[in-house]
Amino acid sequence: MKLCMIGTGYVGLVSGVCFADLGNEVICVDKDKLKINKLKKSIIPIYEPGLDELVKKNFKAGRLKFSTDLAESVQKSNIIFICVGTPTKKNRYEADLSQVYSAAKEISKNIKSFKIIINKSTVPVTTGDNVEKIISKKVKHNLFSVVSNPEFLREGEAIRDFIYPDRVVIGTKNKKSNKILKNLYLPLISKGAKYINTSRRAAELIKYASNAFLATKITYINELANLCEKLKINVEDVSIGIGTDKRIGGRFLRAGPAYGGSCFPKDTRALIDTANKSKTSLSLIKTVVDSNDKRSNLLLKRITTILKNKIKNKKITFLGVTFKANTDDMRESSSLKMIPFLNKKGAKIRYYDPTGKKSEFDKFKNVEFKNNIKDACELSDLIILHTEWNEFKLIDLKKIVKKKNFIIYDLRNIYSSEKMKKNNIKYFGIGK
Ligand code: UGA
């Protein structure tokens, strides 16, 4: 099939490349000329394991093209995916849909034969209705169909999540579109993905409800971790104990820092906004957002206690600063709250991240990037393990750190308390 992806962020690029790999002809379109020129040279704008090889392979095979010409790309394609950003509006909970609507307007100018227009961007319920209204101003109803097809890709695991999804959700009551899309996704369905055809509005809500549910699960275990710390229980035992009940499930029950990224914080807020507009209270999700917003302060209080209230001049190392491992994404990372706080209290921060230096910390005096673990840790009083990259898992810190009595605060529980005790290292984890 001939596909056009509008927007070459995580969703558009990963989905476009994976669709090409399944044998479709795909054009990835973006307004950003520099980005498109780089992509044509197989220079990938984001860190996503496995993506560059897949881009190279499919570009070389001629199935994958990059373009800044939206009009031509839409005309050449049968299925058009809108994959643009839907960030939170400044100081509000509402999602900013301006990029979605402007893409819809541009698409509407270029429809001469039947096209399926798919909203893959995460959008509030009724956005599909609005996109349909925009397009119908210029195009007859029998020439297009607007469908919701949310994505469930995790950054860092996006390719695997695309190829082996638990489900494919198609929100449309249009039989012709449903048939075409089932065919498009057939290679994934035949490998076990469940195909769910539902209404467009239900598909839009499924996306938000999934992310809000996962954010709730994480917040639940994070709050239980706080309780475990008081009661001297290991929260990991509790996660296993409850997660083995199939009704609960063990995934997304790892306690850690406040959840972050470009999705959970934004989508939980947007879901609350949708509920407010429908005069319905989603009190549970409001509590989740509130609890998560407070989590970084709670961990900072713990750090203050660990350092016996003496933060000034302490050398503190962060291992990993992105919102999670296997991504270079800093959006809503808890390190963005923690590092400035500790820096303001007079700590000298060093950090190492496998994806390199982060401009977010450039403005802070005494926050320094080191390009290897050893340089970042050797003079440390306190090492904060912030993300769980594999390369952090087997470090011999006793060998690397020159300071006596250094402390480890493991926010992802990747180290064993027993081993640390055996090695005489002062160790703190989450919920234990
Ligand atoms: C999330 C969803 O998992 C995807 O299904 C969805 O498609 C995506 O948002 C999106 O809406 O685009 P992502 O934000 O990339 O994916 O990352 P996750 O792996 O879900 O992690 C989100 C946050 O939760 C991170 O801060 C992570 O550290 C935290 N987390 C996750 C935990 O603290 N504990 C866990 O057990 C799992």
XYZ file of C-alpha atoms and ligand atoms in Angstrom:
469
model
C 0.000 0.000 0.000
C 1.036 3.614 -0.459
C 1.354 5.433 2.830
C 2.175 8.970 3.856
C 3.293 9.806 7.395
C 2.923 13.477 8.304
C 5.411 14.265 11.074
C 8.717 12.482 11.569
C 8.854 12.411 15.371
C 9.020 9.132 17.301
C 5.615 7.952 16.164
C 5.699 8.992 12.504
C 9.241 7.911 11.853
C 9.126 4.574 13.667
C 5.709 3.649 12.237
C 6.693 4.781 8.728
C 9.921 2.808 8.737
C 8.228 -0.304 10.146
C 5.404 -0.110 7.593
C 8.037 0.151 4.840
C 9.767 -2.889 6.280
C 6.480 -4.777 5.905
C 6.651 -4.042 2.177
C 4.601 -0.848 1.849
C 5.667 2.256 -0.061
C 6.036 4.994 2.541
C 6.714 8.719 2.281
C 7.635 10.429 5.563
C 6.866 14.139 5.364
C 8.055 16.925 7.606
C 8.184 20.721 7.350
C 11.674 20.675 8.830
C 13.967 20.711 5.778
C 17.104 20.083 7.792
C 15.580 16.994 9.387
C 14.422 15.639 6.021
C 17.812 16.267 4.421
C 19.472 14.426 7.278
C 17.012 11.532 7.028
C 17.779 11.253 3.318
C 21.381 10.650 4.384
C 20.136 8.143 7.001
C 21.047 10.494 9.854
C 18.410 9.788 12.505
C 17.229 12.731 14.642
C 16.331 10.572 17.664
C 17.953 7.821 19.670
C 15.918 4.677 19.125
C 17.669 1.295 19.187
C 17.598 -0.435 15.789
C 15.998 2.470 13.938
C 18.996 3.564 11.872
C 19.570 0.112 10.361
C 15.916 -0.150 9.454
C 15.915 3.329 7.861
C 19.032 2.511 5.834
C 17.666 -0.844 4.681
C 14.267 0.437 3.537
C 15.585 3.693 2.061
C 18.053 1.697 0.001
C 15.290 -0.652 -1.114
C 13.305 2.383 -2.322
C 10.287 1.621 -0.133
C 10.977 4.535 2.194
C 11.139 8.142 1.013
C 11.495 11.443 2.809
C 9.953 14.685 1.636
C 8.983 18.212 2.639
C 6.287 18.328 -0.044
C 3.052 17.482 1.756
C 0.800 18.137 -1.254
C 2.639 15.752 -3.565
C 3.041 13.093 -0.850
C -0.673 13.127 -0.015
C -1.643 12.883 -3.695
C 0.636 9.882 -4.199
C -0.711 7.950 -1.185
C -3.881 6.004 -0.280
C -3.499 6.187 3.465
C -2.337 9.327 5.265
C -1.235 9.153 8.888
C -1.248 12.327 10.966
C 1.635 11.860 13.413
C 2.301 15.392 14.625
C 2.855 16.545 18.223
C -0.010 17.276 20.619
C 1.795 18.973 23.517
C 0.078 20.376 26.606
C -0.871 24.036 26.186
C 1.222 26.357 28.312
C 0.022 26.453 31.940
C -3.065 24.406 31.038
C -4.103 20.729 31.036
C -5.537 20.962 27.512
C -3.751 19.420 24.513
C -2.631 21.808 21.786
C -4.141 20.449 18.564
C -3.011 23.207 16.215
C -0.570 20.924 14.364
C -3.242 18.258 13.839
C -5.741 20.742 12.456
C -3.225 22.454 10.224
C -2.200 19.039 8.801
C -5.905 18.287 8.179
C -6.305 21.581 6.295
C -3.285 20.861 4.113
C -4.494 17.319 3.414
C -7.945 18.600 2.414
C -6.399 20.689 -0.374
C -4.906 17.599 -1.991
C -7.598 14.929 -2.107
C -8.583 13.911 -5.637
C -9.182 10.189 -5.091
C -10.312 8.144 -2.051
C -7.994 8.552 0.960
C -8.042 7.204 4.473
C -6.852 9.831 6.914
C -5.616 8.370 10.161
C -5.051 10.164 13.426
C -2.083 8.425 14.993
C -1.210 11.399 17.152
C -2.628 11.099 20.660
C -5.690 13.325 20.470
C -8.658 14.059 22.734
C -12.017 12.462 22.003
C -13.866 14.332 19.197
C -10.663 15.392 17.418
C -11.484 12.902 14.653
C -14.910 14.543 14.310
C -13.218 17.941 13.979
C -10.695 16.677 11.427
C -13.599 15.275 9.413
C -15.352 18.673 9.539
C -12.208 20.448 8.341
C -11.706 18.086 5.417
C -15.373 18.063 4.428
C -15.172 21.806 3.821
C -13.128 21.046 0.706
C -13.784 17.370 -0.092
C -16.895 15.281 -0.781
C -17.682 12.675 1.915
C -17.321 9.686 -0.427
C -13.694 10.651 -1.141
C -12.294 10.299 2.369
C -12.654 8.604 5.717
C -11.148 9.772 9.012
C -10.009 6.975 11.308
C -8.421 6.858 14.750
C -5.541 4.395 15.075
C -3.643 5.134 18.290
C -0.091 3.933 18.815
C 1.215 2.082 21.845
C 4.957 2.361 21.203
C 7.353 2.854 24.088
C 10.408 4.960 23.386
C 13.469 2.731 23.420
C 11.340 -0.327 22.558
C 9.365 1.254 19.728
C 10.360 -1.123 16.930
C 9.614 -4.236 18.951
C 6.341 -2.711 20.133
C 5.394 -1.978 16.507
C 6.185 -5.453 15.247
C 4.666 -7.344 18.183
C 1.774 -5.246 19.453
C -0.734 -6.719 21.917
C -3.481 -5.095 19.872
C -4.202 -2.900 16.877
C -7.040 -0.465 17.552
C -8.956 0.888 14.567
C -11.601 3.461 15.300
C -13.984 3.640 12.352
C -17.463 2.535 11.409
C -16.566 2.837 7.704
C -16.486 -0.730 6.344
C -14.251 0.054 3.374
C -11.593 1.699 5.587
C -11.792 -1.089 8.142
C -11.160 -3.708 5.441
C -8.186 -1.811 3.999
C -6.650 -1.231 7.428
C -7.107 -4.827 8.548
C -5.207 -5.795 5.433
C -2.459 -3.262 6.194
C -2.004 -4.698 9.675
C -2.441 -8.338 8.592
C 1.279 -9.236 9.007
C 1.037 -8.185 12.673
C -2.370 -9.742 13.254
C -1.176 -13.053 11.851
C 1.637 -12.994 14.426
C -0.865 -12.731 17.264
C -1.900 -9.080 17.615
C -5.558 -8.664 18.486
C -7.439 -6.528 15.960
C -10.010 -4.282 17.593
C -12.448 -2.380 15.400
C -14.438 0.142 17.361
C -15.908 3.635 17.090
C -13.558 6.525 16.405
C -14.292 8.170 19.740
C -13.726 4.912 21.638
C -10.339 4.466 19.923
C -9.362 8.006 20.938
C -10.321 7.289 24.536
C -8.613 3.858 24.565
C -5.274 5.582 23.996
C -5.653 8.028 26.884
C -7.215 5.432 29.147
C -4.293 3.041 28.505
C -1.647 5.594 29.355
C -3.562 6.853 32.398
C -4.018 3.276 33.633
C -0.295 2.556 33.320
C 0.536 5.851 35.052
C -1.872 4.831 37.826
C -0.189 1.440 38.196
C 3.213 3.095 38.538
C 1.928 5.667 40.993
C 0.277 2.929 43.035
C 3.525 0.988 43.389
C 5.462 4.214 44.045
C 3.138 5.066 46.918
C 3.354 1.490 48.222
C 7.144 1.883 48.041
C 6.891 4.852 50.402
C 4.960 2.661 52.820
C 7.447 -0.205 52.416
C 10.295 2.105 53.409
C 8.516 2.866 56.682
C 7.619 -0.770 57.372
C 10.953 -2.290 56.301
C 9.440 -4.365 53.496
C 10.995 -4.775 50.063
C 8.582 -3.304 47.493
C 9.960 -5.666 44.846
C 8.546 -8.595 46.846
C 5.207 -6.811 46.908
C 5.341 -6.185 43.124
C 5.950 -9.868 42.483
C 3.358 -10.887 45.036
C 0.597 -8.819 43.495
C 1.783 -8.891 39.867
C 1.611 -12.675 39.590
C -2.159 -12.381 39.945
C -3.122 -12.398 36.267
C -5.927 -9.944 36.974
C -3.259 -7.407 38.026
C -0.246 -8.337 35.887
C 3.387 -7.772 36.777
C 4.357 -5.148 34.202
C 4.584 -1.443 35.037
C 4.881 -2.282 38.712
C 8.480 -1.173 39.131
C 8.777 1.534 41.742
C 11.091 4.385 40.844
C 11.311 8.144 40.465
C 8.329 10.159 39.229
C 7.187 8.841 35.860
C 8.097 11.159 33.002
C 8.430 11.270 29.238
C 6.443 12.874 26.498
C 3.305 10.799 27.081
C 2.158 9.899 30.607
C 2.354 13.415 32.093
C 0.801 15.039 29.013
C -1.884 12.400 28.458
C -3.058 12.153 32.072
C -3.484 15.937 32.106
C -5.330 15.928 28.773
C -7.657 13.150 29.972
C -8.562 15.206 33.041
C -9.231 18.153 30.735
C -11.508 16.009 28.545
C -13.406 14.814 31.638
C -13.742 18.367 32.978
C -15.155 19.533 29.664
C -17.693 16.702 29.839
C -18.481 17.718 33.439
C -17.209 14.366 34.759
C -14.672 14.029 37.517
C -11.792 11.635 37.014
C -10.744 11.981 40.640
C -8.465 8.933 40.495
C -6.369 10.339 37.648
C -6.238 13.746 39.341
C -4.766 12.021 42.397
C -2.236 10.189 40.212
C -1.083 13.438 38.597
C -0.837 15.133 41.968
C 1.048 12.240 43.564
C 3.495 12.067 40.667
C 4.061 15.841 40.735
C 5.036 15.559 44.393
C 7.242 12.506 43.968
C 10.469 14.293 43.033
C 10.194 16.469 46.166
C 9.662 13.372 48.242
C 12.814 11.764 46.829
C 14.740 14.998 47.329
C 13.701 14.982 50.991
C 15.031 11.437 51.210
C 18.325 12.551 49.681
C 18.526 15.356 52.245
C 18.049 12.780 55.020
C 20.586 10.398 53.460
C 23.119 13.238 53.418
C 22.188 14.205 56.996
C 21.044 17.672 55.868
C 24.516 18.510 54.562
C 24.089 19.024 50.826
C 26.388 22.043 50.460
C 29.641 21.162 48.667
C 28.682 17.496 48.462
C 29.718 15.866 45.211
C 26.699 14.160 43.745
C 26.709 12.049 40.572
C 23.698 11.239 38.439
C 23.979 8.100 36.332
C 21.459 8.667 33.554
C 19.356 11.813 33.318
C 16.771 11.033 30.621
C 13.246 10.053 31.703
C 14.130 6.373 31.371
C 16.819 4.152 29.827
C 17.251 3.523 26.083
C 16.128 6.981 25.036
C 17.743 10.411 24.729
C 14.461 12.069 25.646
C 14.617 14.559 28.516
C 10.944 15.535 28.449
C 9.470 15.611 31.971
C 12.439 13.661 33.321
C 12.575 13.770 37.121
C 16.251 14.795 36.834
C 15.024 18.201 35.612
C 13.609 18.835 39.089
C 16.213 16.987 41.131
C 19.441 18.362 39.684
C 18.500 22.083 39.897
C 17.268 21.592 43.486
C 20.489 19.936 44.650
C 22.537 22.456 42.713
C 20.717 25.339 44.428
C 21.475 23.762 47.795
C 25.173 23.972 46.947
C 25.908 20.436 45.729
C 28.447 19.897 42.968
C 26.780 17.731 40.370
C 28.389 15.516 37.804
C 26.340 13.451 35.456
C 26.870 10.825 32.828
C 24.288 9.685 30.310
C 24.937 7.169 27.512
C 23.136 9.554 25.124
C 25.487 12.431 25.910
C 25.427 15.936 27.342
C 22.106 17.654 27.885
C 21.661 21.354 27.058
C 18.980 21.574 29.786
C 21.761 21.728 32.392
C 24.065 24.162 30.573
C 22.798 27.157 32.517
C 23.705 25.689 35.905
C 27.017 26.413 37.510
C 28.506 23.309 39.091
C 26.549 20.867 36.948
C 29.056 19.079 34.775
C 28.735 16.376 32.143
C 31.357 13.638 32.133
C 31.611 11.384 29.144
C 32.294 8.195 31.052
C 31.126 6.494 34.229
C 34.534 6.579 35.907
C 35.054 10.345 35.585
C 31.501 10.967 36.696
C 31.768 8.808 39.818
C 35.344 8.821 41.077
C 35.073 11.818 43.420
C 31.496 11.278 44.464
C 29.971 11.399 47.917
C 26.623 10.247 46.580
C 25.814 8.395 43.378
C 22.216 8.572 42.250
C 21.285 5.827 39.807
C 18.538 7.581 37.873
C 17.951 5.283 34.869
C 18.558 1.602 34.331
C 20.882 1.402 31.305
C 22.519 -1.999 31.009
C 25.978 -0.421 31.251
C 25.191 0.689 34.832
C 24.247 -2.764 36.024
C 27.680 -4.305 36.506
C 29.854 -1.349 37.475
C 32.409 -2.087 40.169
C 31.838 1.150 42.078
C 34.167 0.119 44.889
C 36.983 0.138 42.330
C 35.966 3.373 40.621
C 35.002 5.670 43.495
C 37.956 7.094 45.384
C 35.946 8.621 48.233
C 35.616 6.474 51.335
C 32.066 6.039 52.637
C 30.438 6.999 49.382
C 26.723 6.349 49.180
C 24.551 4.883 46.432
C 20.920 5.876 46.006
C 19.461 3.462 43.495
C 16.215 4.922 42.137
C 15.593 1.875 39.909
C 16.517 -0.900 42.331
C 19.039 -2.423 39.930
C 21.579 -3.334 42.629
C 21.266 -5.941 45.346
C 21.138 -4.605 48.915
C 22.836 -7.798 50.141
C 25.775 -7.441 47.737
C 26.190 -3.808 48.692
C 26.167 -4.722 52.371
C 28.758 -7.429 51.750
C 30.983 -4.863 50.010
C 30.516 -2.359 52.837
C 28.839 0.179 50.558
C 26.188 2.420 52.048
C 23.209 1.710 49.844
C 19.655 2.986 49.600
C 17.027 1.834 47.128
C 13.391 2.639 46.486
C 10.858 1.011 48.776
C 13.288 -1.092 50.763
C 4.283 5.244 27.001
C 3.450 3.956 26.883
O 4.057 2.902 27.606
C 3.282 3.554 25.410
O 2.429 2.433 25.310
C 2.674 4.723 24.650
O 2.515 4.442 23.271
C 3.561 5.941 24.798
O 3.687 6.259 26.200
C 2.905 7.087 24.046
O 1.812 7.499 24.440
O 3.425 7.499 23.007
P 6.904 5.849 26.996
O 6.467 7.158 27.556
O 7.809 5.833 25.837
O 5.603 4.974 26.549
O 7.640 5.042 28.139
P 7.252 3.969 29.268
O 8.151 2.822 29.135
O 5.820 3.704 29.303
O 7.674 4.774 30.601
C 7.011 5.952 31.028
C 7.501 6.344 32.407
O 7.092 5.395 33.375
C 9.020 6.427 32.527
O 9.364 7.540 33.325
C 9.394 5.121 33.214
O 10.601 5.205 33.930
C 8.207 4.954 34.141
N 7.986 3.546 34.578
C 7.586 2.595 33.697
C 8.145 3.218 35.930
O 8.516 4.073 36.761
N 7.892 1.946 36.321
C 7.488 0.988 35.465
O 7.262 -0.165 35.907
C 7.342 1.319 34.114
